[in-house]
mmCIF file of C-alpha atoms in Angstrom:
data_model
loop_
_atom_site.group_PDB
_atom_site.id
_atom_site.type_symbol
_atom_site.label_atom_id
_atom_site.label_comp_id
_atom_site.label_asym_id
_atom_site.label_seq_id
_atom_site.Cartn_x
_atom_site.Cartn_y
_atom_site.Cartn_z
ATOM 1 C CA GLU A 37 -3.838 6.364 -63.156
ATOM 2 C CA ASP A 38 -1.907 5.266 -66.229
ATOM 3 C CA LYS A 39 -4.092 3.815 -68.946
ATOM 4 C CA VAL A 40 -3.646 2.203 -72.372
ATOM 5 C CA VAL A 41 -6.770 1.552 -74.453
ATOM 6 C CA GLN A 42 -6.914 -0.425 -77.667
ATOM 7 C CA SER A 43 -9.658 -0.523 -80.240
ATOM 8 C CA PRO A 44 -11.378 -2.358 -81.677
ATOM 9 C CA LEU A 45 -11.397 -5.247 -79.211
ATOM 10 C CA SER A 46 -11.779 -7.681 -82.082
ATOM 11 C CA LEU A 47 -11.896 -7.589 -85.833
ATOM 12 C CA VAL A 48 -12.695 -10.078 -88.593
ATOM 13 C CA VAL A 49 -11.443 -9.365 -92.102
ATOM 14 C CA HIS A 50 -10.808 -11.251 -95.331
ATOM 15 C CA GLU A 51 -7.429 -11.943 -96.841
ATOM 16 C CA GLY A 52 -6.193 -8.979 -98.813
ATOM 17 C CA ASP A 53 -7.969 -6.391 -96.690
ATOM 18 C CA THR A 54 -6.144 -3.529 -94.987
ATOM 19 C CA VAL A 55 -6.671 -3.084 -91.250
ATOM 20 C CA THR A 56 -5.909 -0.284 -88.809
ATOM 21 C CA LEU A 57 -5.543 -0.985 -85.125
ATOM 22 C CA ASN A 58 -5.686 1.836 -82.603
ATOM 23 C CA CYS A 59 -3.957 2.459 -79.313
ATOM 24 C CA SER A 60 -4.513 5.511 -77.117
ATOM 25 C CA TYR A 61 -2.736 6.198 -73.873
ATOM 26 C CA GLU A 62 -2.798 8.396 -70.813
ATOM 27 C CA VAL A 63 0.430 8.044 -68.882
ATOM 28 C CA THR A 64 2.725 10.379 -67.043
ATOM 29 C CA ASN A 65 6.349 10.601 -68.157
ATOM 30 C CA PHE A 66 5.732 8.747 -71.425
ATOM 31 C CA ARG A 67 8.870 7.280 -72.966
ATOM 32 C CA SER A 68 7.945 4.860 -75.725
ATOM 33 C CA LEU A 69 5.103 2.848 -77.207
ATOM 34 C CA LEU A 70 5.579 -0.731 -78.304
ATOM 35 C CA TRP A 71 3.538 -3.090 -80.445
ATOM 36 C CA TYR A 72 3.605 -6.851 -80.013
ATOM 37 C CA LYS A 73 1.949 -9.716 -81.873
ATOM 38 C CA GLN A 74 0.760 -12.670 -79.819
ATOM 39 C CA GLU A 75 -0.202 -15.774 -81.770
ATOM 40 C CA LYS A 76 -0.150 -18.635 -79.348
ATOM 41 C CA LYS A 77 1.966 -17.851 -76.362
ATOM 42 C CA ALA A 78 4.956 -15.525 -76.541
ATOM 43 C CA PRO A 79 4.251 -11.948 -77.623
ATOM 44 C CA THR A 80 6.719 -11.135 -80.376
ATOM 45 C CA PHE A 81 8.091 -7.624 -80.740
ATOM 46 C CA LEU A 82 6.971 -5.588 -83.749
ATOM 47 C CA PHE A 83 7.828 -1.915 -83.232
ATOM 48 C CA MET A 84 9.038 0.593 -80.676
ATOM 49 C CA LEU A 85 7.984 4.202 -81.265
ATOM 50 C CA THR A 86 9.427 7.156 -79.434
ATOM 51 C CA SER A 87 9.078 10.111 -81.806
ATOM 52 C CA SER A 88 5.911 11.628 -83.193
ATOM 53 C CA GLY A 89 5.160 11.436 -86.885
ATOM 54 C CA ILE A 90 7.921 9.029 -87.875
ATOM 55 C CA GLU A 91 6.515 5.913 -89.487
ATOM 56 C CA LYS A 92 8.118 2.589 -88.745
ATOM 57 C CA LYS A 93 7.688 -0.075 -91.382
ATOM 58 C CA SER A 94 8.334 -3.782 -91.627
ATOM 59 C CA GLY A 95 6.991 -5.507 -94.692
ATOM 60 C CA ARG A 96 3.230 -5.120 -94.752
ATOM 61 C CA LEU A 97 3.130 -3.694 -91.233
ATOM 62 C CA SER A 98 3.624 -0.055 -90.349
ATOM 63 C CA SER A 99 3.041 2.078 -87.297
ATOM 64 C CA ILE A 100 3.089 5.716 -86.318
ATOM 65 C CA LEU A 101 2.881 7.658 -83.085
ATOM 66 C CA ASP A 102 1.134 10.961 -82.348
ATOM 67 C CA LYS A 103 2.433 12.299 -79.034
ATOM 68 C CA LYS A 104 0.211 15.362 -79.160
ATOM 69 C CA GLU A 105 -3.024 13.400 -79.481
ATOM 70 C CA LEU A 106 -1.616 10.494 -77.419
ATOM 71 C CA PHE A 107 -2.264 7.624 -79.786
ATOM 72 C CA SER A 108 -0.656 5.209 -82.176
ATOM 73 C CA ILE A 109 -1.945 3.157 -85.081
ATOM 74 C CA LEU A 110 -0.760 -0.132 -86.484
ATOM 75 C CA ASN A 111 -1.552 -0.739 -90.133
ATOM 76 C CA ILE A 112 -1.478 -4.102 -91.841
ATOM 77 C CA THR A 113 -1.916 -4.124 -95.619
ATOM 78 C CA ALA A 114 -2.803 -7.105 -97.828
ATOM 79 C CA THR A 115 -3.652 -9.189 -94.773
ATOM 80 C CA GLN A 116 -2.927 -12.919 -94.729
ATOM 81 C CA THR A 117 -4.298 -15.697 -92.530
ATOM 82 C CA GLY A 118 -0.942 -15.735 -90.759
ATOM 83 C CA ASP A 119 -1.667 -12.241 -89.471
ATOM 84 C CA SER A 120 -4.416 -13.680 -87.238
ATOM 85 C CA ALA A 121 -3.312 -12.941 -83.701
ATOM 86 C CA ILE A 122 -3.795 -10.666 -80.726
ATOM 87 C CA TYR A 123 -2.023 -7.355 -81.235
ATOM 88 C CA LEU A 124 -0.840 -5.759 -78.022
ATOM 89 C CA CYS A 125 0.082 -2.164 -77.425
ATOM 90 C CA ALA A 126 2.256 -1.236 -74.447
ATOM 91 C CA VAL A 127 3.757 1.946 -73.046
ATOM 92 C CA SER A 128 6.935 2.491 -71.086
ATOM 93 C CA LYS A 129 7.707 5.439 -68.873
ATOM 94 C CA TYR A 130 10.706 7.455 -67.864
ATOM 95 C CA GLY A 131 11.977 7.220 -64.364
ATOM 96 C CA GLY A 132 12.230 4.560 -61.719
ATOM 97 C CA ALA A 133 15.033 2.621 -63.404
ATOM 98 C CA THR A 134 12.557 0.076 -64.662
ATOM 99 C CA ASN A 135 11.466 -1.511 -67.923
ATOM 100 C CA LYS A 136 7.893 -2.003 -66.720
ATOM 101 C CA LEU A 137 5.369 -1.980 -69.555
ATOM 102 C CA ILE A 138 1.730 -0.944 -69.245
ATOM 103 C CA PHE A 139 -0.367 -2.970 -71.664
ATOM 104 C CA GLY A 140 -3.691 -2.454 -73.345
ATOM 105 C CA THR A 141 -6.089 -5.391 -73.451
ATOM 106 C CA GLY A 142 -5.242 -6.128 -77.060
ATOM 107 C CA THR A 143 -7.050 -6.377 -80.384
ATOM 108 C CA LEU A 144 -7.964 -9.853 -81.603
ATOM 109 C CA LEU A 145 -7.582 -9.970 -85.377
ATOM 110 C CA ALA A 146 -9.010 -12.857 -87.373
ATOM 111 C CA VAL A 147 -8.172 -13.021 -91.083
ATOM 112 C CA GLN A 148 -10.439 -15.328 -93.052
ATOM 113 C CA PRO A 149 -9.320 -16.940 -96.332
ATOM 114 C CA LYS B 21 20.914 -16.714 -80.090
ATOM 115 C CA ALA B 22 18.395 -18.647 -78.020
ATOM 116 C CA GLY B 23 15.304 -16.807 -76.885
ATOM 117 C CA VAL B 24 13.725 -16.536 -73.474
ATOM 118 C CA THR B 25 12.857 -19.926 -72.047
ATOM 119 C CA GLN B 26 10.330 -20.713 -69.369
ATOM 120 C CA THR B 27 9.671 -23.912 -67.474
ATOM 121 C CA PRO B 28 7.416 -25.644 -67.001
ATOM 122 C CA ARG B 29 5.106 -24.813 -69.883
ATOM 123 C CA TYR B 30 2.004 -26.145 -68.154
ATOM 124 C CA LEU B 31 1.103 -26.651 -64.513
ATOM 125 C CA ILE B 32 -2.001 -27.859 -62.749
ATOM 126 C CA LYS B 33 -2.245 -27.225 -59.019
ATOM 127 C CA THR B 34 -4.960 -27.196 -56.392
ATOM 128 C CA ARG B 35 -5.986 -24.350 -54.143
ATOM 129 C CA GLY B 36 -3.673 -23.789 -51.211
ATOM 130 C CA GLN B 37 -0.609 -25.251 -52.901
ATOM 131 C CA GLN B 38 2.406 -23.243 -53.927
ATOM 132 C CA VAL B 39 4.194 -23.108 -57.256
ATOM 133 C CA THR B 40 7.583 -22.026 -58.600
ATOM 134 C CA LEU B 41 8.077 -20.911 -62.190
ATOM 135 C CA SER B 42 11.431 -20.468 -63.874
ATOM 136 C CA CYS B 43 12.692 -18.107 -66.551
ATOM 137 C CA SER B 44 16.027 -18.037 -68.368
ATOM 138 C CA PRO B 45 16.619 -14.752 -70.204
ATOM 139 C CA ILE B 46 18.350 -14.247 -73.533
ATOM 140 C CA SER B 47 22.085 -14.656 -73.113
ATOM 141 C CA GLY B 48 23.600 -11.355 -72.031
ATOM 142 C CA HIS B 49 20.322 -9.876 -70.853
ATOM 143 C CA ARG B 50 20.329 -8.858 -67.226
ATOM 144 C CA SER B 51 16.809 -7.595 -66.672
ATOM 145 C CA VAL B 52 13.894 -9.982 -66.196
ATOM 146 C CA SER B 53 10.276 -8.921 -65.816
ATOM 147 C CA TRP B 54 7.243 -11.052 -65.030
ATOM 148 C CA TYR B 55 3.683 -10.501 -66.228
ATOM 149 C CA GLN B 56 0.386 -12.213 -65.561
ATOM 150 C CA GLN B 57 -2.016 -12.526 -68.487
ATOM 151 C CA THR B 58 -5.701 -13.286 -67.979
ATOM 152 C CA PRO B 59 -8.632 -12.872 -70.392
ATOM 153 C CA GLY B 60 -10.252 -10.229 -68.207
ATOM 154 C CA GLN B 61 -7.243 -8.136 -67.174
ATOM 155 C CA GLY B 62 -4.823 -8.569 -70.053
ATOM 156 C CA LEU B 63 -1.101 -8.408 -69.243
ATOM 157 C CA GLN B 64 -0.319 -7.016 -65.834
ATOM 158 C CA PHE B 65 3.141 -6.320 -64.494
ATOM 159 C CA LEU B 66 4.227 -8.430 -61.528
ATOM 160 C CA PHE B 67 7.843 -7.443 -60.874
ATOM 161 C CA GLU B 68 11.212 -6.763 -62.446
ATOM 162 C CA TYR B 69 14.681 -7.912 -61.438
ATOM 163 C CA PHE B 70 18.065 -6.593 -62.436
ATOM 164 C CA SER B 71 21.389 -7.765 -61.021
ATOM 165 C CA GLU B 72 19.602 -9.907 -58.449
ATOM 166 C CA THR B 73 17.661 -6.916 -57.110
ATOM 167 C CA GLN B 74 13.951 -6.270 -57.416
ATOM 168 C CA ARG B 75 13.597 -2.937 -59.248
ATOM 169 C CA ASN B 76 9.841 -2.593 -59.407
ATOM 170 C CA LYS B 77 6.750 -4.400 -58.207
ATOM 171 C CA GLY B 78 3.176 -4.349 -59.461
ATOM 172 C CA ASN B 79 -0.048 -4.392 -57.481
ATOM 173 C CA PHE B 80 -0.138 -8.023 -56.512
ATOM 174 C CA PRO B 81 -0.457 -9.536 -53.036
ATOM 175 C CA GLY B 82 2.559 -10.710 -51.083
ATOM 176 C CA ARG B 83 1.792 -14.314 -52.091
ATOM 177 C CA PHE B 84 3.591 -13.458 -55.315
ATOM 178 C CA SER B 85 7.334 -13.257 -54.940
ATOM 179 C CA GLY B 86 10.403 -13.651 -57.064
ATOM 180 C CA ARG B 87 14.131 -13.683 -57.157
ATOM 181 C CA GLN B 88 17.002 -13.521 -59.604
ATOM 182 C CA PHE B 89 20.213 -15.464 -59.554
ATOM 183 C CA SER B 90 23.727 -14.358 -60.444
ATOM 184 C CA ASN B 91 23.381 -15.899 -63.931
ATOM 185 C CA SER B 92 20.269 -13.685 -64.479
ATOM 186 C CA ARG B 93 17.876 -16.630 -64.367
ATOM 187 C CA SER B 94 14.757 -15.765 -62.419
ATOM 188 C CA GLU B 95 12.092 -17.619 -60.508
ATOM 189 C CA MET B 96 8.716 -16.524 -59.329
ATOM 190 C CA ASN B 97 6.777 -18.181 -56.570
ATOM 191 C CA VAL B 98 3.091 -18.086 -55.759
ATOM 192 C CA SER B 99 2.063 -19.402 -52.365
ATOM 193 C CA THR B 100 -1.384 -20.402 -51.126
ATOM 194 C CA LEU B 101 -2.783 -20.615 -54.639
ATOM 195 C CA GLU B 102 -6.262 -19.294 -55.351
ATOM 196 C CA LEU B 103 -8.554 -20.049 -58.281
ATOM 197 C CA GLY B 104 -8.000 -16.519 -59.553
ATOM 198 C CA ASP B 105 -4.281 -17.194 -59.977
ATOM 199 C CA SER B 106 -5.040 -19.305 -63.037
ATOM 200 C CA ALA B 107 -3.327 -17.447 -65.845
ATOM 201 C CA LEU B 108 -0.523 -17.385 -68.362
ATOM 202 C CA TYR B 109 2.644 -16.175 -66.655
ATOM 203 C CA LEU B 110 5.024 -14.488 -69.051
ATOM 204 C CA CYS B 111 8.632 -13.631 -68.498
ATOM 205 C CA ALA B 112 10.405 -10.946 -70.510
ATOM 206 C CA SER B 113 14.077 -10.131 -70.707
ATOM 207 C CA SER B 114 15.933 -7.025 -71.768
ATOM 208 C CA LEU B 115 19.545 -6.032 -71.944
ATOM 209 C CA ARG B 116 19.518 -3.685 -68.983
ATOM 210 C CA THR B 117 17.204 -1.657 -66.888
ATOM 211 C CA GLY B 118 16.913 2.067 -66.503
ATOM 212 C CA GLY B 119 14.024 4.215 -67.541
ATOM 213 C CA GLY B 120 12.254 1.942 -69.970
ATOM 214 C CA GLY B 121 14.547 2.338 -72.905
ATOM 215 C CA ASP B 122 15.075 -1.295 -73.744
ATOM 216 C CA THR B 123 12.883 -3.590 -75.788
ATOM 217 C CA GLN B 124 11.574 -6.544 -73.829
ATOM 218 C CA TYR B 125 11.510 -9.990 -75.394
ATOM 219 C CA PHE B 126 9.000 -12.488 -74.113
ATOM 220 C CA GLY B 127 9.197 -16.179 -73.394
ATOM 221 C CA PRO B 128 6.454 -18.669 -74.300
ATOM 222 C CA GLY B 129 4.899 -18.492 -70.855
ATOM 223 C CA THR B 130 3.769 -20.958 -68.230
ATOM 224 C CA ARG B 131 0.077 -21.817 -68.240
ATOM 225 C CA LEU B 132 -0.992 -22.277 -64.619
ATOM 226 C CA THR B 133 -4.350 -23.827 -63.845
ATOM 227 C CA VAL B 134 -5.564 -23.845 -60.245
ATOM 228 C CA LEU B 135 -8.335 -26.329 -59.442
#
């Protein structure tokens, strides 16, 4: 059965700290791994990763995929209170002509001033 | 470009009733997927529509159904509501379907509460 596991489940840090969020997966016919940020309602897209070892970066956020060890990390440097959110990891698969995503349960990040 | 819109944003129903939720995708997007989000189960895939055809369906009972119109707008229906159907229902749109290559963009969701 396909599985996506995120850790930690929750995390409390202070502004300025650096955090690393983890996502491991066990899926057949892996295609891509996506990260989303969910603050109140709509998850907003952060990154899509398809190739191992290539870091994607956007401002203070960066992410990398390891297809051999089947995991990805999301790094946030110099955290701000606005980074407080649930961070979701999802995996898509080849085949079946579908965009279905398999989600992890998320990591709840709280950044304290 | 306007994002994904969902209506209504909040709904309160009682057990046994039925409900219809609506989703309008980003202009030009033809694929619409629906997800249910609950604290215990996270986001779970309900179904996906492309060109008015259901392309994939998750492990939900037949009380959950959907459809897509020629303008790509989609509706999902839940009949005979149960307490456990209380959740945030999220709609996501992408440009096309086909093997999971497209990024999905989510709407704000409909919060359904079943009393």
